[in-house]
Amino acid sequence: MTTSSRPFRMSTKATLTVAAVLAFGLSLSGCTALFPSSAPPATDSQTGEEIEQTDTDVFTLSVGQCLNDTDGTEVTEVPIVDCADEHDFEVYGEFELAGDEYPGDDAIDEQADAQCLDLFQPFVGISYDDSVYGYTYFTPTEGSWTDGDDRLVSCLIGMPNEKVTGTLQGVAK
């Protein structure tokens, strides 16, 4: 699904288990190693100083929040950091998918990719094709769709293989 014109794009699936529902612990699992609940301390790459980060429930993310990438495939929380500190991603868009029946992984990925691409330029101020930034997204899985009524897609922007400092809203790069 990754094309050569896209320097960075990956998706992470949201899953919901019965035990997680009972404990109010929602989790993500996916094809990438993003965001485990036991995030290591974040450090500034320039100074080596530790950056304060707060684990937050992944389903409470909102546009404008910044977060760090970590190792793992299943999580209940994501490491939120102040956007003024170095970070890997910023939530730049979110939307709900329609439908009662789970449409399948491929259909969800197509919808998420298309809508996150549409939301990219209004947030960044330049088209994705002209930008140095890439994007990824969180999408529901069949389990979270049917067991948790999860329809939320969160679009994340970042720099491939680099951290960024500050918001990317309106940077036009």
PDB file of C-alpha atoms in Angstrom:
ATOM      1  CA  MET A   1       0.000   0.000   0.000  1.00  0.00           C
ATOM      2  CA  THR A   2       2.943   2.344   0.367  1.00  0.00           C
ATOM      3  CA  THR A   3       3.818   4.058  -2.893  1.00  0.00           C
ATOM      4  CA  SER A   4       7.071   5.695  -3.884  1.00  0.00           C
ATOM      5  CA  SER A   5       5.404   9.122  -3.924  1.00  0.00           C
ATOM      6  CA  ARG A   6       4.615   8.792  -0.239  1.00  0.00           C
ATOM      7  CA  PRO A   7       7.746   9.127   1.892  1.00  0.00           C
ATOM      8  CA  PHE A   8       5.916   7.919   4.981  1.00  0.00           C
ATOM      9  CA  ARG A   9       2.566   6.274   5.529  1.00  0.00           C
ATOM     10  CA  MET A  10       1.544   3.430   7.739  1.00  0.00           C
ATOM     11  CA  SER A  11      -1.595   2.507   9.558  1.00  0.00           C
ATOM     12  CA  THR A  12      -2.232   1.148  12.984  1.00  0.00           C
ATOM     13  CA  LYS A  13      -5.398  -0.772  13.778  1.00  0.00           C
ATOM     14  CA  ALA A  14      -7.485  -0.211  16.868  1.00  0.00           C
ATOM     15  CA  THR A  15      -8.692  -3.339  18.647  1.00  0.00           C
ATOM     16  CA  LEU A  16     -11.066  -3.817  21.518  1.00  0.00           C
ATOM     17  CA  THR A  17     -11.241  -6.923  23.683  1.00  0.00           C
ATOM     18  CA  VAL A  18     -13.981  -7.887  26.124  1.00  0.00           C
ATOM     19  CA  ALA A  19     -11.530  -7.640  29.024  1.00  0.00           C
ATOM     20  CA  ALA A  20     -10.447  -4.213  27.837  1.00  0.00           C
ATOM     21  CA  VAL A  21     -14.036  -3.013  27.708  1.00  0.00           C
ATOM     22  CA  LEU A  22     -14.639  -4.168  31.257  1.00  0.00           C
ATOM     23  CA  ALA A  23     -11.494  -2.376  32.424  1.00  0.00           C
ATOM     24  CA  PHE A  24     -12.076   0.655  30.164  1.00  0.00           C
ATOM     25  CA  GLY A  25      -8.753  -0.245  28.538  1.00  0.00           C
ATOM     26  CA  LEU A  26      -8.933   0.121  24.805  1.00  0.00           C
ATOM     27  CA  SER A  27      -5.977  -1.040  22.771  1.00  0.00           C
ATOM     28  CA  LEU A  28      -4.373  -0.619  19.386  1.00  0.00           C
ATOM     29  CA  SER A  29      -2.667  -3.332  17.440  1.00  0.00           C
ATOM     30  CA  GLY A  30      -1.363  -3.168  13.977  1.00  0.00           C
ATOM     31  CA  CYS A  31       1.175  -3.731  11.312  1.00  0.00           C
ATOM     32  CA  THR A  32       3.648  -1.354  12.899  1.00  0.00           C
ATOM     33  CA  ALA A  33       5.372  -1.146  16.226  1.00  0.00           C
ATOM     34  CA  LEU A  34       3.738   2.022  17.519  1.00  0.00           C
ATOM     35  CA  PHE A  35       2.725   3.148  20.969  1.00  0.00           C
ATOM     36  CA  PRO A  36       2.894   0.438  23.644  1.00  0.00           C
ATOM     37  CA  SER A  37       1.497   1.283  27.052  1.00  0.00           C
ATOM     38  CA  SER A  38       4.948   1.036  28.650  1.00  0.00           C
ATOM     39  CA  ALA A  39       6.539   3.875  26.710  1.00  0.00           C
ATOM     40  CA  PRO A  40      10.217   4.463  27.493  1.00  0.00           C
ATOM     41  CA  PRO A  41      11.226   7.924  28.680  1.00  0.00           C
ATOM     42  CA  ALA A  42      11.422  10.476  25.876  1.00  0.00           C
ATOM     43  CA  THR A  43      14.627  12.463  25.565  1.00  0.00           C
ATOM     44  CA  ASP A  44      15.618  15.562  23.632  1.00  0.00           C
ATOM     45  CA  SER A  45      17.989  14.496  20.847  1.00  0.00           C
ATOM     46  CA  GLN A  46      20.024  17.707  21.221  1.00  0.00           C
ATOM     47  CA  THR A  47      20.468  17.831  25.005  1.00  0.00           C
ATOM     48  CA  GLY A  48      19.726  14.276  26.093  1.00  0.00           C
ATOM     49  CA  GLU A  49      17.381  15.653  28.750  1.00  0.00           C
ATOM     50  CA  GLU A  50      14.222  13.717  29.534  1.00  0.00           C
ATOM     51  CA  ILE A  51      11.000  15.149  28.083  1.00  0.00           C
ATOM     52  CA  GLU A  52       7.820  14.893  30.135  1.00  0.00           C
ATOM     53  CA  GLN A  53       5.234  12.644  28.526  1.00  0.00           C
ATOM     54  CA  THR A  54       1.861  11.450  29.765  1.00  0.00           C
ATOM     55  CA  ASP A  55       0.252   8.182  28.732  1.00  0.00           C
ATOM     56  CA  THR A  56      -3.255   8.915  27.459  1.00  0.00           C
ATOM     57  CA  ASP A  57      -6.034   6.570  26.334  1.00  0.00           C
ATOM     58  CA  VAL A  58      -5.680   6.244  22.570  1.00  0.00           C
ATOM     59  CA  PHE A  59      -9.386   6.875  22.001  1.00  0.00           C
ATOM     60  CA  THR A  60      -9.196  10.273  23.692  1.00  0.00           C
ATOM     61  CA  LEU A  61      -6.714  11.727  21.195  1.00  0.00           C
ATOM     62  CA  SER A  62      -7.708  15.048  19.673  1.00  0.00           C
ATOM     63  CA  VAL A  63      -6.461  17.291  16.891  1.00  0.00           C
ATOM     64  CA  GLY A  64      -3.416  19.284  17.961  1.00  0.00           C
ATOM     65  CA  GLN A  65      -2.031  16.754  20.432  1.00  0.00           C
ATOM     66  CA  CYS A  66       1.549  15.550  19.949  1.00  0.00           C
ATOM     67  CA  LEU A  67       2.843  12.083  20.742  1.00  0.00           C
ATOM     68  CA  ASN A  68       5.849   9.831  20.510  1.00  0.00           C
ATOM     69  CA  ASP A  69       6.402   6.585  18.675  1.00  0.00           C
ATOM     70  CA  THR A  70       7.521   3.550  20.659  1.00  0.00           C
ATOM     71  CA  ASP A  71       8.037  -0.184  20.212  1.00  0.00           C
ATOM     72  CA  GLY A  72       5.199  -2.710  20.468  1.00  0.00           C
ATOM     73  CA  THR A  73       2.042  -3.804  18.697  1.00  0.00           C
ATOM     74  CA  GLU A  74      -0.681  -3.586  21.347  1.00  0.00           C
ATOM     75  CA  VAL A  75      -1.344  -0.605  23.535  1.00  0.00           C
ATOM     76  CA  THR A  76      -3.939   0.901  25.793  1.00  0.00           C
ATOM     77  CA  GLU A  77      -2.352   4.337  25.951  1.00  0.00           C
ATOM     78  CA  VAL A  78      -0.167   6.587  23.825  1.00  0.00           C
ATOM     79  CA  PRO A  79       2.662   8.830  25.094  1.00  0.00           C
ATOM     80  CA  ILE A  80       1.464  12.440  24.751  1.00  0.00           C
ATOM     81  CA  VAL A  81       4.078  15.207  24.913  1.00  0.00           C
ATOM     82  CA  ASP A  82       3.990  18.977  24.756  1.00  0.00           C
ATOM     83  CA  CYS A  83       4.233  19.994  21.089  1.00  0.00           C
ATOM     84  CA  ALA A  84       6.983  22.450  22.071  1.00  0.00           C
ATOM     85  CA  ASP A  85       9.152  19.412  22.894  1.00  0.00           C
ATOM     86  CA  GLU A  86      10.542  17.016  20.289  1.00  0.00           C
ATOM     87  CA  HIS A  87       7.929  14.486  19.179  1.00  0.00           C
ATOM     88  CA  ASP A  88       7.215  11.965  16.444  1.00  0.00           C
ATOM     89  CA  PHE A  89       3.592  12.737  15.517  1.00  0.00           C
ATOM     90  CA  GLU A  90       0.850  15.313  15.818  1.00  0.00           C
ATOM     91  CA  VAL A  91      -2.855  14.526  15.437  1.00  0.00           C
ATOM     92  CA  TYR A  92      -3.937  16.654  12.483  1.00  0.00           C
ATOM     93  CA  GLY A  93      -7.371  15.273  11.720  1.00  0.00           C
ATOM     94  CA  GLU A  94     -10.051  12.872  12.824  1.00  0.00           C
ATOM     95  CA  PHE A  95     -13.311  11.590  11.439  1.00  0.00           C
ATOM     96  CA  GLU A  96     -15.897   8.851  11.928  1.00  0.00           C
ATOM     97  CA  LEU A  97     -16.431   6.028   9.445  1.00  0.00           C
ATOM     98  CA  ALA A  98     -20.035   5.245   8.528  1.00  0.00           C
ATOM     99  CA  GLY A  99     -21.843   1.923   8.565  1.00  0.00           C
ATOM    100  CA  ASP A 100     -23.181  -0.768  10.829  1.00  0.00           C
ATOM    101  CA  GLU A 101     -21.248  -3.727   9.416  1.00  0.00           C
ATOM    102  CA  TYR A 102     -17.470  -3.884   9.449  1.00  0.00           C
ATOM    103  CA  PRO A 103     -16.390  -3.166   5.842  1.00  0.00           C
ATOM    104  CA  GLY A 104     -13.055  -5.005   6.100  1.00  0.00           C
ATOM    105  CA  ASP A 105      -9.461  -3.927   6.637  1.00  0.00           C
ATOM    106  CA  ASP A 106      -8.811  -2.955   3.022  1.00  0.00           C
ATOM    107  CA  ALA A 107     -11.941  -0.801   2.730  1.00  0.00           C
ATOM    108  CA  ILE A 108     -11.145   0.955   6.009  1.00  0.00           C
ATOM    109  CA  ASP A 109      -7.541   1.576   4.964  1.00  0.00           C
ATOM    110  CA  GLU A 110      -8.728   3.027   1.641  1.00  0.00           C
ATOM    111  CA  GLN A 111     -11.185   5.349   3.381  1.00  0.00           C
ATOM    112  CA  ALA A 112      -8.667   6.386   6.047  1.00  0.00           C
ATOM    113  CA  ASP A 113      -5.919   7.006   3.504  1.00  0.00           C
ATOM    114  CA  ALA A 114      -8.191   9.087   1.255  1.00  0.00           C
ATOM    115  CA  GLN A 115      -9.691  11.184   4.065  1.00  0.00           C
ATOM    116  CA  CYS A 116      -6.358  11.728   5.869  1.00  0.00           C
ATOM    117  CA  LEU A 117      -4.888  12.828   2.537  1.00  0.00           C
ATOM    118  CA  ASP A 118      -7.799  15.283   2.103  1.00  0.00           C
ATOM    119  CA  LEU A 119      -7.225  16.675   5.614  1.00  0.00           C
ATOM    120  CA  PHE A 120      -3.466  17.059   5.114  1.00  0.00           C
ATOM    121  CA  GLN A 121      -3.330  20.265   3.038  1.00  0.00           C
ATOM    122  CA  PRO A 122      -5.814  22.273   5.131  1.00  0.00           C
ATOM    123  CA  PHE A 123      -3.747  21.495   8.248  1.00  0.00           C
ATOM    124  CA  VAL A 124      -0.220  21.870   6.851  1.00  0.00           C
ATOM    125  CA  GLY A 125      -0.905  24.592   4.297  1.00  0.00           C
ATOM    126  CA  ILE A 126       0.667  22.728   1.381  1.00  0.00           C
ATOM    127  CA  SER A 127      -0.275  19.609  -0.568  1.00  0.00           C
ATOM    128  CA  TYR A 128       0.989  16.245   0.595  1.00  0.00           C
ATOM    129  CA  ASP A 129       2.902  15.754  -2.673  1.00  0.00           C
ATOM    130  CA  ASP A 130       4.831  18.996  -2.091  1.00  0.00           C
ATOM    131  CA  SER A 131       5.374  18.445   1.624  1.00  0.00           C
ATOM    132  CA  VAL A 132       8.392  16.989   3.407  1.00  0.00           C
ATOM    133  CA  TYR A 133       6.044  15.428   6.000  1.00  0.00           C
ATOM    134  CA  GLY A 134       4.286  12.111   5.949  1.00  0.00           C
ATOM    135  CA  TYR A 135       1.204  10.731   7.633  1.00  0.00           C
ATOM    136  CA  THR A 136      -0.227   7.669   9.264  1.00  0.00           C
ATOM    137  CA  TYR A 137      -3.513   6.922  11.017  1.00  0.00           C
ATOM    138  CA  PHE A 138      -5.261   4.878  13.657  1.00  0.00           C
ATOM    139  CA  THR A 139      -8.269   2.915  12.400  1.00  0.00           C
ATOM    140  CA  PRO A 140     -10.753   0.535  14.045  1.00  0.00           C
ATOM    141  CA  THR A 141     -10.421  -3.217  13.720  1.00  0.00           C
ATOM    142  CA  GLU A 142     -13.308  -5.613  13.384  1.00  0.00           C
ATOM    143  CA  GLY A 143     -13.257  -6.253  17.128  1.00  0.00           C
ATOM    144  CA  SER A 144     -13.331  -2.600  18.145  1.00  0.00           C
ATOM    145  CA  TRP A 145     -15.945  -1.887  15.464  1.00  0.00           C
ATOM    146  CA  THR A 146     -18.382  -4.577  16.636  1.00  0.00           C
ATOM    147  CA  ASP A 147     -17.596  -4.761  20.368  1.00  0.00           C
ATOM    148  CA  GLY A 148     -16.901  -1.108  21.059  1.00  0.00           C
ATOM    149  CA  ASP A 149     -18.816   0.759  18.336  1.00  0.00           C
ATOM    150  CA  ASP A 150     -15.465   2.270  17.289  1.00  0.00           C
ATOM    151  CA  ARG A 151     -15.616   4.253  14.040  1.00  0.00           C
ATOM    152  CA  LEU A 152     -12.935   6.859  14.772  1.00  0.00           C
ATOM    153  CA  VAL A 153      -9.945   7.442  12.502  1.00  0.00           C
ATOM    154  CA  SER A 154      -7.161   9.667  13.847  1.00  0.00           C
ATOM    155  CA  CYS A 155      -4.734  11.124  11.271  1.00  0.00           C
ATOM    156  CA  LEU A 156      -1.133  11.689  12.427  1.00  0.00           C
ATOM    157  CA  ILE A 157       1.549  13.791  10.741  1.00  0.00           C
ATOM    158  CA  GLY A 158       5.288  13.483  11.254  1.00  0.00           C
ATOM    159  CA  MET A 159       8.707  13.574   9.653  1.00  0.00           C
ATOM    160  CA  PRO A 160       9.993  10.217   8.420  1.00  0.00           C
ATOM    161  CA  ASN A 161      12.845   9.030  10.648  1.00  0.00           C
ATOM    162  CA  GLU A 162      13.123  12.379  12.471  1.00  0.00           C
ATOM    163  CA  LYS A 163      11.522  14.141  15.383  1.00  0.00           C
ATOM    164  CA  VAL A 164       9.912  17.551  15.036  1.00  0.00           C
ATOM    165  CA  THR A 165       9.487  20.444  17.465  1.00  0.00           C
ATOM    166  CA  GLY A 166       6.393  22.611  17.567  1.00  0.00           C
ATOM    167  CA  THR A 167       3.098  22.208  15.812  1.00  0.00           C
ATOM    168  CA  LEU A 168       3.047  21.427  12.111  1.00  0.00           C
ATOM    169  CA  GLN A 169      -0.199  23.323  11.605  1.00  0.00           C
ATOM    170  CA  GLY A 170       0.326  25.869   8.837  1.00  0.00           C
ATOM    171  CA  VAL A 171       4.069  25.192   8.371  1.00  0.00           C
ATOM    172  CA  ALA A 172       3.648  24.902   4.575  1.00  0.00           C
ATOM    173  CA  LYS A 173       6.681  22.635   4.158  1.00  0.00           C
TER     174      LYS A 173
END
